[in-house]
mmCIF file with all atom_site columns, C-alpha atoms in Angstrom:
data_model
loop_
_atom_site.group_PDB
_atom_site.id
_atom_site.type_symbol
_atom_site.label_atom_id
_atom_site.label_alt_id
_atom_site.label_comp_id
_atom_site.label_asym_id
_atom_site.label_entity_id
_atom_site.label_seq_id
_atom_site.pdbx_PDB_ins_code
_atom_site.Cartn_x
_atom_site.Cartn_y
_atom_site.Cartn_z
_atom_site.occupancy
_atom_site.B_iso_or_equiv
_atom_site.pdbx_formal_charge
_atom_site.auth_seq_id
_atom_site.auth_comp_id
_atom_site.auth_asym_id
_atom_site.auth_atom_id
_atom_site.pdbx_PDB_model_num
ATOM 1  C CA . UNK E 1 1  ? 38.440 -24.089 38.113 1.00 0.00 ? 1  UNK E CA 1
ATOM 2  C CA . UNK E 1 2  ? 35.105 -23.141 38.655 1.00 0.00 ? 2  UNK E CA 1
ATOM 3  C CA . UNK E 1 3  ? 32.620 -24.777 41.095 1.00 0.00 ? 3  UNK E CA 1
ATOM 4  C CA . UNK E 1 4  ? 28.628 -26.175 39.788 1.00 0.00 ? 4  UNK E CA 1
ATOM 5  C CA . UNK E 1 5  ? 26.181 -24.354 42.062 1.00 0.00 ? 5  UNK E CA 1
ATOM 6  C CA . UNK E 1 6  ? 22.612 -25.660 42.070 1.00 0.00 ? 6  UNK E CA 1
ATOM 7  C CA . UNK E 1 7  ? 20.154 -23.991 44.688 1.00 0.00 ? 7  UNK E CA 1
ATOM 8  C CA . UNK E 1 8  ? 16.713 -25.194 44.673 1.00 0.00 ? 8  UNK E CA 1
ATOM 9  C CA . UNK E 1 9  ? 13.724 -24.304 46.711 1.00 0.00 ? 9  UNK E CA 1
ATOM 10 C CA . UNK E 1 10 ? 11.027 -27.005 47.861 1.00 0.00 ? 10 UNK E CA 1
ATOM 11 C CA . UNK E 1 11 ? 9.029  -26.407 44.339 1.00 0.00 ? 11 UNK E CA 1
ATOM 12 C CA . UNK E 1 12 ? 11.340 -24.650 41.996 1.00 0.00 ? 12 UNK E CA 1
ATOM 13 C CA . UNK E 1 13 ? 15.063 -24.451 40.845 1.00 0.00 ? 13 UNK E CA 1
ATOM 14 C CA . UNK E 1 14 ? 16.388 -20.841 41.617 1.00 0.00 ? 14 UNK E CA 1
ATOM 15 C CA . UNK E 1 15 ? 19.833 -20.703 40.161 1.00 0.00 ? 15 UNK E CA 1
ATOM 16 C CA . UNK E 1 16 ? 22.319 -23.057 38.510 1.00 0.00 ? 16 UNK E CA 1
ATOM 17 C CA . UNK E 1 17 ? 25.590 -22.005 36.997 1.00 0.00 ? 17 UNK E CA 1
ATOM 18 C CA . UNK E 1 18 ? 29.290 -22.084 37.698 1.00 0.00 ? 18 UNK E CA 1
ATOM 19 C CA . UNK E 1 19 ? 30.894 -19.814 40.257 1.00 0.00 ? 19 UNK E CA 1
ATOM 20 C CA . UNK E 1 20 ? 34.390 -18.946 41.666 1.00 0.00 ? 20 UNK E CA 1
ATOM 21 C CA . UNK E 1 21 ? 32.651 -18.573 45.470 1.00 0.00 ? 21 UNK E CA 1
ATOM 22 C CA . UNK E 1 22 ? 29.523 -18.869 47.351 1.00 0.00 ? 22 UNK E CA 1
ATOM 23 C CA . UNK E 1 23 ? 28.941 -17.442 50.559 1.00 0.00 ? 23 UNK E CA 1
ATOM 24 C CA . UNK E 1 24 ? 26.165 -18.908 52.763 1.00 0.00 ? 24 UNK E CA 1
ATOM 25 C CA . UNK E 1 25 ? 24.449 -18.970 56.187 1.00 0.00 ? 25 UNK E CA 1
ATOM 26 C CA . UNK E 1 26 ? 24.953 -22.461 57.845 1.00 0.00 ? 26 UNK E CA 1
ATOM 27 C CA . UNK E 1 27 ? 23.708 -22.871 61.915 1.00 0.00 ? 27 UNK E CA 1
ATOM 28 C CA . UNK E 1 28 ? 27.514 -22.779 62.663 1.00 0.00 ? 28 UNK E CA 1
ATOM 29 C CA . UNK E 1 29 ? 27.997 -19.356 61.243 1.00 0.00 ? 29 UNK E CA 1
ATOM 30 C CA . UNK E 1 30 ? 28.766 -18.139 57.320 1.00 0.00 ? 30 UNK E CA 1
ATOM 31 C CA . UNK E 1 31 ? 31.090 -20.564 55.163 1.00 0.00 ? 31 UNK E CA 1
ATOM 32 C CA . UNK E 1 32 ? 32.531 -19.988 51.972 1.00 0.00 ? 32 UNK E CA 1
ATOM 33 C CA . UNK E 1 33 ? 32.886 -22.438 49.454 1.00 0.00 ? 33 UNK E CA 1
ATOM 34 C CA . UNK E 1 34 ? 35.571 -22.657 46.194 1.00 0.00 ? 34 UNK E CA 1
ATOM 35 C CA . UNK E 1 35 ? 37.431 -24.808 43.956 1.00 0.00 ? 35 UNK E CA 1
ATOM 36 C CA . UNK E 1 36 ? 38.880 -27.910 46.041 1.00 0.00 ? 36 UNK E CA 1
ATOM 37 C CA . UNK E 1 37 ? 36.806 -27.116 49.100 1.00 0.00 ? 37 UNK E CA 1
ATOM 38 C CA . UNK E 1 38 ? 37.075 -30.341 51.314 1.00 0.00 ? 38 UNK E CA 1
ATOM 39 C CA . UNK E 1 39 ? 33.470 -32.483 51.478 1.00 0.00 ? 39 UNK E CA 1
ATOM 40 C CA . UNK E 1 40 ? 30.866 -30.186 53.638 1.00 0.00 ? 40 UNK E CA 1
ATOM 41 C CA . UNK E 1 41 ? 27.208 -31.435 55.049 1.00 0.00 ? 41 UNK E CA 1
ATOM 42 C CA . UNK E 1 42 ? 25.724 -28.666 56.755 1.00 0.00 ? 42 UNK E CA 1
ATOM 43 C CA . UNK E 1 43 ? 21.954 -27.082 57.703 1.00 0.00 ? 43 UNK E CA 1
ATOM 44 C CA . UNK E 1 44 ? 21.070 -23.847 56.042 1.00 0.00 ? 44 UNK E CA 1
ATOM 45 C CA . UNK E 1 45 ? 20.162 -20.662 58.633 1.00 0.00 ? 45 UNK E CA 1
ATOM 46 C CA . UNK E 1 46 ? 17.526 -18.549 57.577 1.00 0.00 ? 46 UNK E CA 1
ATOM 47 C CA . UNK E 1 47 ? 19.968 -15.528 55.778 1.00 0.00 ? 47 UNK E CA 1
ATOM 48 C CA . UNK E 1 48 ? 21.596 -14.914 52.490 1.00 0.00 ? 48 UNK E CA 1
ATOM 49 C CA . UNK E 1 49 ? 23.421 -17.169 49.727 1.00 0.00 ? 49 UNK E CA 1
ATOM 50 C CA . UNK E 1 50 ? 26.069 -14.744 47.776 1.00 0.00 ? 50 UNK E CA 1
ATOM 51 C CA . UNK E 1 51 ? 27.517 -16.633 44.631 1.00 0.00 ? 51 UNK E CA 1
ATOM 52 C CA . UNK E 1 52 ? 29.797 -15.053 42.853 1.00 0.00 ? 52 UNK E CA 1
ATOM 53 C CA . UNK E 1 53 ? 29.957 -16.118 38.916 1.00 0.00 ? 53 UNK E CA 1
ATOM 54 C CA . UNK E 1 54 ? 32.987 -16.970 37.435 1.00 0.00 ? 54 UNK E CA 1
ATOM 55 C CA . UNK E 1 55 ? 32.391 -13.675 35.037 1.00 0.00 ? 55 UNK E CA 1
ATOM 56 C CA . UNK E 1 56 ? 32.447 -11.176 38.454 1.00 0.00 ? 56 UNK E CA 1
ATOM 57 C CA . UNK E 1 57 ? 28.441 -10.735 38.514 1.00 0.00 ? 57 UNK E CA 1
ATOM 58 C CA . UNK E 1 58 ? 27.106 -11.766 42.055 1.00 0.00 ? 58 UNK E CA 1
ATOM 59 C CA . UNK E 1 59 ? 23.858 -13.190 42.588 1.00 0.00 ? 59 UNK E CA 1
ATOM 60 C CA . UNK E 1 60 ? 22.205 -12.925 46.301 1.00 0.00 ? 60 UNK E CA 1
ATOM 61 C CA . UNK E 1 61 ? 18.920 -14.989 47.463 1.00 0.00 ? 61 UNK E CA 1
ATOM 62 C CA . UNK E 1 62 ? 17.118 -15.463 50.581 1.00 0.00 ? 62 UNK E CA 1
ATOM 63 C CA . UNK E 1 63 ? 17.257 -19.309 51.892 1.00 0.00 ? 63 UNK E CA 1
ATOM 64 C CA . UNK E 1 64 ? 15.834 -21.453 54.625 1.00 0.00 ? 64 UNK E CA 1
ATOM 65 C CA . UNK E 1 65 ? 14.966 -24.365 56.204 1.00 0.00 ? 65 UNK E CA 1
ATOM 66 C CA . UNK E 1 66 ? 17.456 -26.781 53.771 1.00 0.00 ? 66 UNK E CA 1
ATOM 67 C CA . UNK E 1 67 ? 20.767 -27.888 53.896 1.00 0.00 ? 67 UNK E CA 1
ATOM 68 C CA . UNK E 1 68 ? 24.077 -28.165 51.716 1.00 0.00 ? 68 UNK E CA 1
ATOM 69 C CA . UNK E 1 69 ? 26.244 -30.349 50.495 1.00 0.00 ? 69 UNK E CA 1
ATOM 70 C CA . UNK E 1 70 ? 29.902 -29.816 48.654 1.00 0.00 ? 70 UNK E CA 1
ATOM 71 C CA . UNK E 1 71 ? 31.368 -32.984 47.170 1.00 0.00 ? 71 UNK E CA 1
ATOM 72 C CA . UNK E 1 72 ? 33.876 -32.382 44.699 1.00 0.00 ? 72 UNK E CA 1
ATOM 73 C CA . UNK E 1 73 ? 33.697 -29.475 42.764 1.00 0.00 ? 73 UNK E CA 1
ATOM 74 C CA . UNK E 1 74 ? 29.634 -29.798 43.377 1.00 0.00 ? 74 UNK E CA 1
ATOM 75 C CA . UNK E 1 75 ? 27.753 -27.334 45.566 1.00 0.00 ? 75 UNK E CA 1
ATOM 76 C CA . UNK E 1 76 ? 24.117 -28.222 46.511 1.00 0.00 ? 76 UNK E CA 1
ATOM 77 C CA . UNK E 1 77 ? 21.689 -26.175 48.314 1.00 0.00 ? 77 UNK E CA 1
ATOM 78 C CA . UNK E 1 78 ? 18.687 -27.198 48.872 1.00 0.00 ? 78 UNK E CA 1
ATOM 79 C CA . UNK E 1 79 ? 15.903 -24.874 50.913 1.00 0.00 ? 79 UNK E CA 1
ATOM 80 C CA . UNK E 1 80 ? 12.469 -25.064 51.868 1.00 0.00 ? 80 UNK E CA 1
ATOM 81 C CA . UNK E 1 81 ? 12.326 -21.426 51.039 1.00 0.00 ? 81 UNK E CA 1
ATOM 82 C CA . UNK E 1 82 ? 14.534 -19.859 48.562 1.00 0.00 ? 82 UNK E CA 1
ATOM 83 C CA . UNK E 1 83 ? 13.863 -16.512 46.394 1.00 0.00 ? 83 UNK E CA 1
ATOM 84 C CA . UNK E 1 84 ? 16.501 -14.536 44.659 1.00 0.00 ? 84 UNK E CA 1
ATOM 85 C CA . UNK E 1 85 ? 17.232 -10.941 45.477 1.00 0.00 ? 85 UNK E CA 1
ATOM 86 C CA . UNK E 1 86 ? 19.560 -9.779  43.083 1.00 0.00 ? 86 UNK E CA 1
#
């Protein structure tokens, strides 16, 4: 079962979509996120967000200055700065 991924910048939505993992950069170090992932509220570290779709591609971006927050199967990441890389 797939997780919903929504990462949004202070002034734009950068990437939305259903993914098998996401990778990102909290204060406490990296965490990875998947199906069933117990509830997470954490603050974003300037460094990279890897998603992985549930098709194999992997998208990257830059985020910082935000938090997330996994509830469910529901990943949000929200950044003051956010731009994808690939």
């Amino acid at each position: 079962m797939p997780i919903n991924v929504s990462l949004v910048s202070a002034d734009a939505e950068i990437w939305s979509g259903e993914a098998s993992l996401v990778v990102a950069k909290t204060v406490l170090g990296e965490i990875g996120f998947m199906s069933g992932h117990e509830p997470v509220l954490a603050i974003l570290a300037e460094g990279q967000v890897r998603i992985t779709q549930t098709s194999g591609e992997k998208i990257i971006a830059n985020a910082e200055d935000g938090f997330l927050s996994m509830e469910g199967d529901e990943l949000s990441i929200v950044a003051g700065n956010a731009s994808l890389v690939s």
